[in-house]
Amino acid sequence: MLDFLNDLLWGKVLLVLLVAVGIGFTIASRFVQFRYFGRMFRILGAGEAFKRDRHGHLSSFQALVLSVAGRVGGGNIAGVAVAITLGGPGAIFWMWLVGLMGMATSFLECTLAQTFKQAEGDGSYRGGPAYYIVKGLGKGWGWLAGFYSVLLLITFGFAFTALQSYSVATSFGDAFGVPVLYSGIALAIVVGLIIFGGIKRIARISEVLVPIMAVGYLLITVIIVGMNIDRVPDMFVLIAKSAFGLEPAVGGGIGAAIMMGLKRGLFSNEAGLGSAPNVAAVAYVPHPANQGIVQAFSVFIDTVIICSATAFLILLSDAYVPGASGNVEGIALTQAALADHVGEWGRTFVSLALLLFAFSTILYNYYLGENSLHFFSRDNQKLFNGFRIAIVLLVCWGATTDLGTVFGFADVTMGLLAVVNLIALILLFKPGLRILKDFDDQFRKGIKQPVFDVRQHTELDLDAKAWELEPEDQERLQDLTDSSPARSS
């Protein structure tokens, strides 16, 4: 039954919905992910993304690394290997394509999350699909928002937390011979110390951990590519030929390449699932589209950069033979590929990379679970502390338990999660485009940092307290209002 539901959801319904929303918003937004691609780098380089406001809200960069922590995980290491094994090297081309389209989807959902965010009494923000469903579509859709929150809690808060713990413990056991129980206990203690500090402590840890793990993984890839620079042109030719079925000895042809590329790309970057918007909403930004641009960049980091790194490691090695039937699969292929390049220590490096990727994902999953609970109960600290204790126990239990059935069940709930979110995104296309138009109009006037004026969007029923601007942003807004009679009227 689980296999049937997964095949129905991921093999048919979601592939159509995710691709339709990605391509649809790309066209409707006039290719927003490409128009503002350079701005993604300028935002980080200029320091805008690192700015915290006077209330101590998370910076845009912290929200970025939190979402990267969630997107980057086992799919980037094991999932890419599976895509190449079953779909051939051409699957990488289609993975790149779905990543580029997914950037538009992520822009839409994260911009909406920022737009409809809610200010909390402790100076923090809350937001995500549940909030833009009930606020953007109306209270009559509250049942759908509640259903989404329950699915989010089950999928990320519980199931995927246990699964990541299992992945960390087994990988560490394979690499160093540490019993999974000991790994589980140690991981549970560290996770507990972090999550009881709240979202700001999670963000501070991720702010350090994510760049280290991503840069380390990319650095080893750059070295390997440099060592095999003469083989790089042939690798790209192989990817291109396989992608369009021009390499008959590779994989299962063009159909397998497209399906595996689409599936693994969607699994990896999570664009459209609605998970990243929960984190995107917590940052302070002067305009919602600003965070949409930053979060689109996280999809690019995940799919186009880190997934490509794994693909290059495999395709430039002798561990993978195109078209051969004896290739190892999954994480073992990535380990064998790196070992082929640098020796046996490469297997240990892959295990450590997976450990860091999975650990950061556990912290991300915890926050998604907490956010789903918060939608139902805002001030019940006993409930939140009970959830934190449950997560600590779950991490320890998950490390020692075979979770095959849990994984199949979580795939179903994640599929339903995506269906709910994508339906909401389709219904909220119009307000999403309106927010983008506001950003575009200011940008065309030469305003380097557009500012969101909540007073111009009264029909959206936004939380004015969530859009109390910093003094310098308030000053820019005042200058903008004074210079534009149409806006002030």
Short mmCIF file of C-alpha atoms in Angstrom, two decimals:
data_model
loop_
_atom_site.label_atom_id
_atom_site.label_comp_id
_atom_site.label_asym_id
_atom_site.label_seq_id
_atom_site.Cartn_x
_atom_site.Cartn_y
_atom_site.Cartn_z
CA MET A 1 0.00 0.00 0.00
CA LEU A 2 2.81 2.41 0.91
CA ASP A 3 4.60 1.62 -2.36
CA PHE A 4 1.40 2.20 -4.32
CA LEU A 5 0.72 5.56 -2.63
CA ASN A 6 4.33 6.69 -3.08
CA ASP A 7 4.26 5.77 -6.75
CA LEU A 8 0.96 7.63 -7.22
CA LEU A 9 2.10 10.75 -5.36
CA TRP A 10 5.73 11.04 -6.43
CA GLY A 11 5.57 9.31 -9.78
CA LYS A 12 2.49 11.10 -11.11
CA VAL A 13 0.68 13.78 -9.06
CA LEU A 14 3.67 15.62 -7.63
CA LEU A 15 5.84 15.47 -10.70
CA VAL A 16 3.07 17.25 -12.62
CA LEU A 17 2.30 19.77 -9.86
CA LEU A 18 5.93 20.61 -9.00
CA VAL A 19 7.00 21.02 -12.60
CA ALA A 20 3.83 23.00 -13.45
CA VAL A 21 4.29 25.44 -10.54
CA GLY A 22 8.02 25.82 -11.22
CA ILE A 23 7.59 26.50 -14.93
CA GLY A 24 4.35 28.45 -14.44
CA PHE A 25 5.81 30.92 -11.94
CA THR A 26 9.06 31.15 -13.89
CA ILE A 27 7.09 32.40 -16.91
CA ALA A 28 4.60 34.53 -14.92
CA SER A 29 7.43 36.22 -13.00
CA ARG A 30 9.42 36.79 -16.17
CA PHE A 31 12.16 34.40 -15.04
CA VAL A 32 12.69 36.01 -11.63
CA GLN A 33 15.42 33.51 -10.65
CA PHE A 34 17.55 34.62 -13.60
CA ARG A 35 16.69 38.33 -13.52
CA TYR A 36 17.89 38.61 -9.92
CA PHE A 37 20.56 35.92 -10.01
CA GLY A 38 23.38 38.43 -9.64
CA ARG A 39 21.56 40.07 -6.73
CA MET A 40 21.73 36.79 -4.79
CA PHE A 41 25.48 37.22 -4.59
CA ARG A 42 25.37 40.98 -4.06
CA ILE A 43 23.01 40.62 -1.09
CA LEU A 44 25.52 38.35 0.64
CA GLY A 45 28.55 40.33 -0.47
CA ALA A 46 27.15 43.71 0.60
CA GLY A 47 26.35 42.51 4.11
CA GLU A 48 22.59 43.12 3.83
CA ALA A 49 21.86 39.47 4.57
CA PHE A 50 23.91 39.52 7.78
CA LYS A 51 22.09 42.46 9.36
CA ARG A 52 20.06 41.86 12.53
CA ASP A 53 17.50 44.35 13.70
CA ARG A 54 17.17 45.96 17.12
CA HIS A 55 14.92 43.13 18.35
CA GLY A 56 17.49 40.45 17.61
CA HIS A 57 15.53 38.78 14.81
CA LEU A 58 17.44 36.31 12.68
CA SER A 59 19.39 37.76 9.78
CA SER A 60 18.59 36.81 6.22
CA PHE A 61 21.88 34.88 6.10
CA GLN A 62 20.96 32.85 9.17
CA ALA A 63 17.64 31.93 7.55
CA LEU A 64 19.58 30.99 4.40
CA VAL A 65 21.97 28.62 6.20
CA LEU A 66 19.10 27.09 8.16
CA SER A 67 17.27 26.27 4.95
CA VAL A 68 20.48 24.99 3.35
CA ALA A 69 20.96 22.81 6.44
CA GLY A 70 17.57 21.27 5.74
CA ARG A 71 17.91 20.95 1.97
CA VAL A 72 21.44 19.55 2.02
CA GLY A 73 21.49 16.01 3.34
CA GLY A 74 21.69 12.38 2.30
CA GLY A 75 20.02 13.18 -1.02
CA ASN A 76 23.05 15.17 -2.09
CA ILE A 77 25.41 12.26 -1.44
CA ALA A 78 23.41 9.03 -1.78
CA GLY A 79 20.50 10.36 -3.86
CA VAL A 80 22.71 11.63 -6.68
CA ALA A 81 24.46 8.26 -6.84
CA VAL A 82 21.08 6.52 -7.13
CA ALA A 83 20.03 8.90 -9.93
CA ILE A 84 23.21 8.16 -11.91
CA THR A 85 22.95 4.40 -11.35
CA LEU A 86 19.29 4.12 -12.43
CA GLY A 87 18.99 6.99 -14.90
CA GLY A 88 22.50 7.31 -16.25
CA PRO A 89 24.70 10.45 -16.23
CA GLY A 90 21.97 12.30 -18.15
CA ALA A 91 19.87 12.41 -14.97
CA ILE A 92 22.24 15.13 -13.77
CA PHE A 93 21.19 17.42 -16.63
CA TRP A 94 17.52 17.04 -15.72
CA MET A 95 18.41 17.52 -12.05
CA TRP A 96 20.00 20.86 -12.96
CA LEU A 97 16.90 21.84 -14.94
CA VAL A 98 14.47 21.02 -12.13
CA GLY A 99 16.74 22.91 -9.71
CA LEU A 100 16.63 26.04 -11.87
CA MET A 101 12.84 25.83 -12.12
CA GLY A 102 12.61 25.03 -8.40
CA MET A 103 14.33 28.34 -7.66
CA ALA A 104 11.17 30.11 -8.87
CA THR A 105 8.95 27.90 -6.71
CA SER A 106 11.12 28.59 -3.68
CA PHE A 107 11.01 32.31 -4.42
CA LEU A 108 7.20 32.24 -4.45
CA GLU A 109 6.69 30.19 -1.28
CA CYS A 110 9.37 32.02 0.74
CA THR A 111 8.18 35.46 -0.39
CA LEU A 112 4.64 34.53 0.68
CA ALA A 113 5.97 33.24 4.03
CA GLN A 114 7.67 36.58 4.66
CA THR A 115 4.61 38.55 3.53
CA PHE A 116 2.17 36.75 5.84
CA LYS A 117 4.52 36.25 8.82
CA GLN A 118 3.30 36.90 12.35
CA ALA A 119 5.06 38.83 15.13
CA GLU A 120 5.38 37.08 18.49
CA GLY A 121 5.54 38.61 21.97
CA ASP A 122 9.14 37.52 22.51
CA GLY A 123 10.38 39.53 19.53
CA SER A 124 10.47 36.63 17.08
CA TYR A 125 8.50 35.86 13.93
CA ARG A 126 6.49 32.82 12.91
CA GLY A 127 5.31 31.89 9.46
CA GLY A 128 5.15 29.29 6.73
CA PRO A 129 2.52 27.57 4.59
CA ALA A 130 0.00 27.17 7.44
CA TYR A 131 0.11 30.94 7.97
CA TYR A 132 -0.14 31.99 4.32
CA ILE A 133 -2.93 29.46 3.77
CA VAL A 134 -5.15 30.78 6.55
CA LYS A 135 -4.22 34.46 6.03
CA GLY A 136 -3.87 34.51 2.27
CA LEU A 137 -6.83 32.28 1.41
CA GLY A 138 -9.05 33.20 4.35
CA LYS A 139 -10.20 31.62 7.60
CA GLY A 140 -12.43 29.23 5.69
CA TRP A 141 -9.23 27.44 4.69
CA GLY A 142 -8.13 27.01 8.30
CA TRP A 143 -8.81 23.28 8.10
CA LEU A 144 -6.24 22.95 5.30
CA ALA A 145 -3.69 24.95 7.29
CA GLY A 146 -4.29 22.67 10.28
CA PHE A 147 -3.94 19.57 8.10
CA TYR A 148 -0.66 20.91 6.73
CA SER A 149 0.68 21.55 10.25
CA VAL A 150 -0.16 18.00 11.37
CA LEU A 151 1.60 16.57 8.29
CA LEU A 152 4.61 18.81 8.94
CA LEU A 153 4.86 17.60 12.55
CA ILE A 154 4.58 13.92 11.59
CA THR A 155 6.91 14.09 8.59
CA PHE A 156 9.74 16.37 9.65
CA GLY A 157 9.25 16.70 13.40
CA PHE A 158 9.11 12.96 14.08
CA ALA A 159 9.75 10.61 11.12
CA PHE A 160 12.63 12.40 9.41
CA THR A 161 14.29 13.23 12.72
CA ALA A 162 14.46 9.52 13.55
CA LEU A 163 15.59 8.67 10.04
CA GLN A 164 18.43 11.19 10.10
CA SER A 165 19.55 9.84 13.47
CA TYR A 166 19.59 6.33 12.01
CA SER A 167 21.61 7.58 9.04
CA VAL A 168 24.19 9.28 11.28
CA ALA A 169 24.60 6.33 13.66
CA THR A 170 24.91 3.67 10.97
CA SER A 171 27.31 5.74 8.87
CA PHE A 172 29.47 6.48 11.91
CA GLY A 173 29.41 2.80 12.84
CA ASP A 174 30.51 1.76 9.35
CA ALA A 175 33.34 4.28 9.26
CA PHE A 176 34.70 3.96 12.81
CA GLY A 177 33.11 0.88 14.33
CA VAL A 178 31.24 2.84 17.02
CA PRO A 179 28.13 0.98 18.29
CA VAL A 180 24.94 2.69 17.12
CA LEU A 181 23.63 2.97 20.69
CA TYR A 182 26.64 5.04 21.77
CA SER A 183 26.33 7.24 18.70
CA GLY A 184 22.62 7.68 19.38
CA ILE A 185 23.17 8.70 23.01
CA ALA A 186 25.93 11.17 22.11
CA LEU A 187 23.85 12.66 19.30
CA ALA A 188 20.78 12.96 21.54
CA ILE A 189 22.78 14.85 24.20
CA VAL A 190 24.22 17.33 21.69
CA VAL A 191 20.85 17.85 19.99
CA GLY A 192 19.18 18.41 23.38
CA LEU A 193 21.70 21.06 24.41
CA ILE A 194 21.03 22.94 21.18
CA ILE A 195 17.26 22.71 20.77
CA PHE A 196 16.49 23.78 24.34
CA GLY A 197 18.17 27.06 23.41
CA GLY A 198 15.49 27.80 20.82
CA ILE A 199 15.63 28.90 17.20
CA LYS A 200 18.32 31.54 17.78
CA ARG A 201 20.78 28.98 19.18
CA ILE A 202 19.96 26.60 16.32
CA ALA A 203 20.66 29.45 13.88
CA ARG A 204 23.99 30.29 15.54
CA ILE A 205 25.12 26.65 15.33
CA SER A 206 23.98 26.35 11.70
CA GLU A 207 25.67 29.65 10.83
CA VAL A 208 29.01 28.01 11.65
CA LEU A 209 28.35 24.35 10.79
CA VAL A 210 26.71 24.69 7.37
CA PRO A 211 29.42 26.81 5.67
CA ILE A 212 32.15 24.53 7.08
CA MET A 213 30.51 21.33 5.82
CA ALA A 214 29.53 22.79 2.44
CA VAL A 215 32.88 24.45 1.76
CA GLY A 216 34.80 21.34 2.87
CA TYR A 217 32.80 19.11 0.53
CA LEU A 218 33.16 21.54 -2.37
CA LEU A 219 36.89 22.00 -1.73
CA ILE A 220 37.60 18.30 -2.07
CA THR A 221 35.54 18.30 -5.28
CA VAL A 222 37.52 21.20 -6.75
CA ILE A 223 40.74 19.33 -5.99
CA ILE A 224 39.43 16.15 -7.65
CA VAL A 225 38.24 18.09 -10.71
CA GLY A 226 41.67 19.74 -10.93
CA MET A 227 43.36 16.33 -10.76
CA ASN A 228 41.16 15.10 -13.65
CA ILE A 229 40.83 18.30 -15.66
CA ASP A 230 41.57 16.48 -18.92
CA ARG A 231 38.50 14.25 -18.41
CA VAL A 232 36.07 17.08 -17.66
CA PRO A 233 35.06 17.85 -21.30
CA ASP A 234 34.29 14.16 -21.92
CA MET A 235 32.22 14.08 -18.71
CA PHE A 236 29.99 16.96 -19.89
CA VAL A 237 29.61 15.34 -23.32
CA LEU A 238 28.54 12.10 -21.61
CA ILE A 239 25.98 13.97 -19.47
CA ALA A 240 24.55 15.77 -22.52
CA LYS A 241 24.34 12.65 -24.72
CA SER A 242 22.81 10.56 -21.94
CA ALA A 243 20.26 13.29 -21.14
CA PHE A 244 18.79 13.09 -24.63
CA GLY A 245 19.17 9.35 -25.19
CA LEU A 246 22.14 9.68 -27.54
CA GLU A 247 24.31 7.32 -25.50
CA PRO A 248 22.64 3.90 -25.99
CA ALA A 249 24.91 2.03 -23.57
CA VAL A 250 24.00 4.24 -20.63
CA GLY A 251 21.15 3.75 -18.14
CA GLY A 252 17.60 3.15 -19.28
CA GLY A 253 17.44 5.78 -22.03
CA ILE A 254 16.02 9.28 -22.10
CA GLY A 255 12.89 8.33 -20.12
CA ALA A 256 14.87 6.96 -17.19
CA ALA A 257 17.24 9.96 -17.27
CA ILE A 258 14.35 12.45 -17.12
CA MET A 259 12.40 10.62 -14.40
CA MET A 260 15.39 10.06 -12.12
CA GLY A 261 16.67 13.60 -12.65
CA LEU A 262 13.29 15.11 -11.82
CA LYS A 263 12.65 12.88 -8.80
CA ARG A 264 16.07 13.23 -7.20
CA GLY A 265 16.16 16.97 -7.89
CA LEU A 266 12.77 17.49 -6.27
CA PHE A 267 13.64 15.25 -3.31
CA SER A 268 16.91 17.05 -2.76
CA ASN A 269 16.02 20.75 -2.95
CA GLU A 270 12.53 20.47 -1.35
CA ALA A 271 11.25 23.40 -3.45
CA GLY A 272 7.48 23.24 -3.26
CA LEU A 273 7.26 21.08 -0.14
CA GLY A 274 6.72 24.12 2.06
CA SER A 275 9.46 23.21 4.54
CA ALA A 276 11.89 26.08 3.82
CA PRO A 277 9.21 28.83 4.12
CA ASN A 278 8.88 27.99 7.83
CA VAL A 279 12.47 29.16 8.25
CA ALA A 280 12.36 31.93 5.64
CA ALA A 281 9.63 33.70 7.63
CA VAL A 282 11.69 34.14 10.80
CA ALA A 283 14.25 36.59 9.38
CA TYR A 284 14.11 40.38 9.34
CA VAL A 285 14.17 41.76 5.79
CA PRO A 286 12.99 45.16 4.49
CA HIS A 287 11.00 43.52 1.67
CA PRO A 288 9.49 40.00 1.33
CA ALA A 289 10.97 39.50 -2.14
CA ASN A 290 14.42 40.04 -0.68
CA GLN A 291 14.11 36.81 1.29
CA GLY A 292 12.56 35.08 -1.73
CA ILE A 293 15.70 35.88 -3.71
CA VAL A 294 17.99 34.63 -0.93
CA GLN A 295 16.00 31.40 -0.55
CA ALA A 296 16.02 30.78 -4.30
CA PHE A 297 19.79 30.86 -3.92
CA SER A 298 19.61 28.03 -1.37
CA VAL A 299 18.00 25.81 -4.05
CA PHE A 300 20.85 26.71 -6.40
CA ILE A 301 23.39 25.82 -3.70
CA ASP A 302 21.72 22.48 -3.04
CA THR A 303 20.95 21.20 -6.53
CA VAL A 304 23.29 22.97 -8.93
CA ILE A 305 26.37 23.19 -6.69
CA ILE A 306 26.42 20.42 -4.07
CA CYS A 307 24.57 17.76 -6.09
CA SER A 308 26.90 18.55 -9.00
CA ALA A 309 29.89 18.06 -6.70
CA THR A 310 28.78 14.49 -5.94
CA ALA A 311 28.08 13.84 -9.62
CA PHE A 312 31.54 15.04 -10.64
CA LEU A 313 33.21 12.88 -7.98
CA ILE A 314 31.41 9.81 -9.36
CA LEU A 315 31.67 10.48 -13.10
CA LEU A 316 35.36 11.37 -12.98
CA SER A 317 36.20 8.13 -11.12
CA ASP A 318 36.70 4.57 -12.30
CA ALA A 319 34.25 3.33 -9.65
CA TYR A 320 31.36 4.03 -12.05
CA VAL A 321 31.34 2.46 -15.50
CA PRO A 322 28.55 3.84 -17.75
CA GLY A 323 26.15 1.10 -18.82
CA ALA A 324 27.76 -1.60 -16.66
CA SER A 325 25.54 -3.81 -14.50
CA GLY A 326 27.98 -4.29 -11.62
CA ASN A 327 28.14 -0.69 -10.34
CA VAL A 328 27.65 -0.28 -6.60
CA GLU A 329 24.75 1.98 -5.61
CA GLY A 330 23.80 4.69 -3.14
CA ILE A 331 26.23 6.02 -0.56
CA ALA A 332 28.60 3.12 -1.33
CA LEU A 333 29.11 4.44 -4.88
CA THR A 334 30.01 7.92 -3.63
CA GLN A 335 32.41 6.40 -1.09
CA ALA A 336 33.98 4.13 -3.70
CA ALA A 337 34.36 7.05 -6.12
CA LEU A 338 36.20 9.26 -3.63
CA ALA A 339 38.31 6.32 -2.49
CA ASP A 340 39.29 5.79 -6.13
CA HIS A 341 40.51 9.39 -6.30
CA VAL A 342 42.31 9.81 -2.96
CA GLY A 343 42.60 6.40 -1.33
CA GLU A 344 40.65 4.66 1.42
CA TRP A 345 40.43 7.75 3.62
CA GLY A 346 37.91 9.02 1.05
CA ARG A 347 35.33 6.61 2.45
CA THR A 348 35.79 8.11 5.91
CA PHE A 349 35.48 11.63 4.49
CA VAL A 350 32.13 10.79 2.87
CA SER A 351 30.88 9.32 6.16
CA LEU A 352 31.92 12.46 8.05
CA ALA A 353 30.26 14.67 5.43
CA LEU A 354 27.06 12.66 5.75
CA LEU A 355 27.32 12.94 9.54
CA LEU A 356 27.48 16.74 9.42
CA PHE A 357 24.80 17.05 6.73
CA ALA A 358 22.41 14.78 8.64
CA PHE A 359 23.11 16.43 12.01
CA SER A 360 22.27 19.89 10.67
CA THR A 361 19.11 18.44 9.13
CA ILE A 362 18.00 17.10 12.53
CA LEU A 363 18.15 20.63 13.95
CA TYR A 364 16.19 21.91 10.96
CA ASN A 365 13.58 19.16 11.29
CA TYR A 366 13.14 19.96 14.98
CA TYR A 367 12.35 23.58 14.19
CA LEU A 368 9.78 22.58 11.56
CA GLY A 369 8.07 20.38 14.15
CA GLU A 370 8.11 23.18 16.71
CA ASN A 371 6.66 25.60 14.18
CA SER A 372 3.82 23.21 13.40
CA LEU A 373 2.96 22.94 17.11
CA HIS A 374 3.11 26.70 17.44
CA PHE A 375 0.34 27.06 14.88
CA PHE A 376 -2.02 25.31 17.30
CA SER A 377 -0.69 26.65 20.61
CA ARG A 378 1.38 29.81 20.91
CA ASP A 379 2.20 30.02 24.63
CA ASN A 380 2.13 26.48 26.01
CA GLN A 381 5.74 26.08 27.16
CA LYS A 382 5.00 22.69 28.71
CA LEU A 383 3.95 21.45 25.29
CA PHE A 384 7.12 22.75 23.65
CA ASN A 385 9.39 21.36 26.38
CA GLY A 386 7.61 18.02 26.09
CA PHE A 387 8.23 18.06 22.34
CA ARG A 388 11.93 18.79 22.91
CA ILE A 389 12.23 15.87 25.31
CA ALA A 390 10.43 13.66 22.78
CA ILE A 391 12.92 14.71 20.08
CA VAL A 392 15.89 13.83 22.30
CA LEU A 393 14.42 10.37 22.99
CA LEU A 394 13.50 9.95 19.33
CA VAL A 395 17.06 10.69 18.23
CA CYS A 396 18.38 8.01 20.59
CA TRP A 397 15.71 5.47 19.56
CA GLY A 398 16.05 6.17 15.85
CA ALA A 399 19.77 5.45 15.91
CA THR A 400 19.18 1.84 16.98
CA THR A 401 16.05 0.91 14.99
CA ASP A 402 15.49 -0.30 11.43
CA LEU A 403 13.16 2.35 10.02
CA GLY A 404 12.28 0.98 6.59
CA THR A 405 8.50 1.10 7.16
CA VAL A 406 8.76 4.52 8.84
CA PHE A 407 10.62 5.82 5.80
CA GLY A 408 7.89 4.59 3.43
CA PHE A 409 5.20 6.16 5.61
CA ALA A 410 7.13 9.46 5.81
CA ASP A 411 7.40 9.57 2.01
CA VAL A 412 3.60 9.38 1.80
CA THR A 413 3.04 12.13 4.37
CA MET A 414 5.70 14.28 2.70
CA GLY A 415 3.93 13.79 -0.62
CA LEU A 416 0.63 14.91 0.90
CA LEU A 417 2.47 17.85 2.48
CA ALA A 418 3.67 18.94 -0.95
CA VAL A 419 0.22 18.56 -2.53
CA VAL A 420 -1.35 20.83 0.10
CA ASN A 421 1.39 23.45 -0.28
CA LEU A 422 1.34 23.42 -4.08
CA ILE A 423 -2.43 23.86 -4.16
CA ALA A 424 -2.01 26.89 -1.88
CA LEU A 425 0.77 28.31 -4.08
CA ILE A 426 -1.39 28.02 -7.18
CA LEU A 427 -4.23 29.84 -5.42
CA LEU A 428 -1.80 32.52 -4.16
CA PHE A 429 -0.07 33.18 -7.50
CA LYS A 430 -1.74 36.60 -7.77
CA PRO A 431 -0.59 38.05 -4.40
CA GLY A 432 2.85 36.54 -4.97
CA LEU A 433 3.14 38.34 -8.30
CA ARG A 434 1.85 41.56 -6.73
CA ILE A 435 4.60 41.52 -4.09
CA LEU A 436 7.17 40.86 -6.81
CA LYS A 437 5.79 43.74 -8.90
CA ASP A 438 6.18 46.08 -5.92
CA PHE A 439 9.82 45.01 -5.64
CA ASP A 440 10.38 45.29 -9.40
CA ASP A 441 8.85 48.79 -9.57
CA GLN A 442 11.11 50.10 -6.83
CA PHE A 443 14.15 48.41 -8.32
CA ARG A 444 13.48 49.95 -11.74
CA LYS A 445 13.37 53.39 -10.11
CA GLY A 446 16.94 52.90 -8.97
CA ILE A 447 16.16 51.99 -5.35
CA LYS A 448 18.93 49.53 -4.51
CA GLN A 449 17.13 48.17 -1.45
CA PRO A 450 13.32 48.21 -1.93
CA VAL A 451 11.21 48.64 1.21
CA PHE A 452 7.85 47.02 1.88
CA ASP A 453 5.03 49.38 2.86
CA VAL A 454 2.38 47.28 4.60
CA ARG A 455 -0.10 50.17 4.27
CA GLN A 456 -0.20 49.63 0.50
CA HIS A 457 -1.49 46.07 0.91
CA THR A 458 -4.44 46.38 3.30
CA GLU A 459 -6.50 43.81 1.39
CA LEU A 460 -3.99 41.08 2.35
CA ASP A 461 -4.76 41.38 6.10
CA LEU A 462 -1.08 41.44 7.08
CA ASP A 463 0.33 41.70 10.60
CA ALA A 464 1.53 45.32 10.83
CA LYS A 465 3.71 44.53 13.88
CA ALA A 466 5.63 42.00 11.79
CA TRP A 467 6.51 44.82 9.38
CA GLU A 468 7.84 47.40 11.83
CA LEU A 469 10.92 48.54 9.94
CA GLU A 470 14.36 49.43 11.25
CA PRO A 471 15.08 53.19 11.43
CA GLU A 472 17.18 53.26 8.24
CA ASP A 473 14.56 51.24 6.36
CA GLN A 474 11.78 53.44 7.76
CA GLU A 475 13.69 56.47 6.52
CA ARG A 476 13.98 54.99 3.03
CA LEU A 477 10.26 54.23 3.05
CA GLN A 478 9.48 57.82 4.05
CA ASP A 479 11.67 59.16 1.26
CA LEU A 480 9.94 56.82 -1.18
CA THR A 481 6.47 57.91 -0.01
CA ASP A 482 7.35 61.64 -0.17
CA SER A 483 8.70 61.31 -3.70
CA SER A 484 5.70 59.34 -4.99
CA PRO A 485 2.29 61.06 -4.79
CA ALA A 486 0.59 57.98 -6.20
CA ARG A 487 1.88 55.81 -3.38
CA SER A 488 1.11 58.34 -0.63
CA SER A 489 -2.46 58.73 -1.90
#
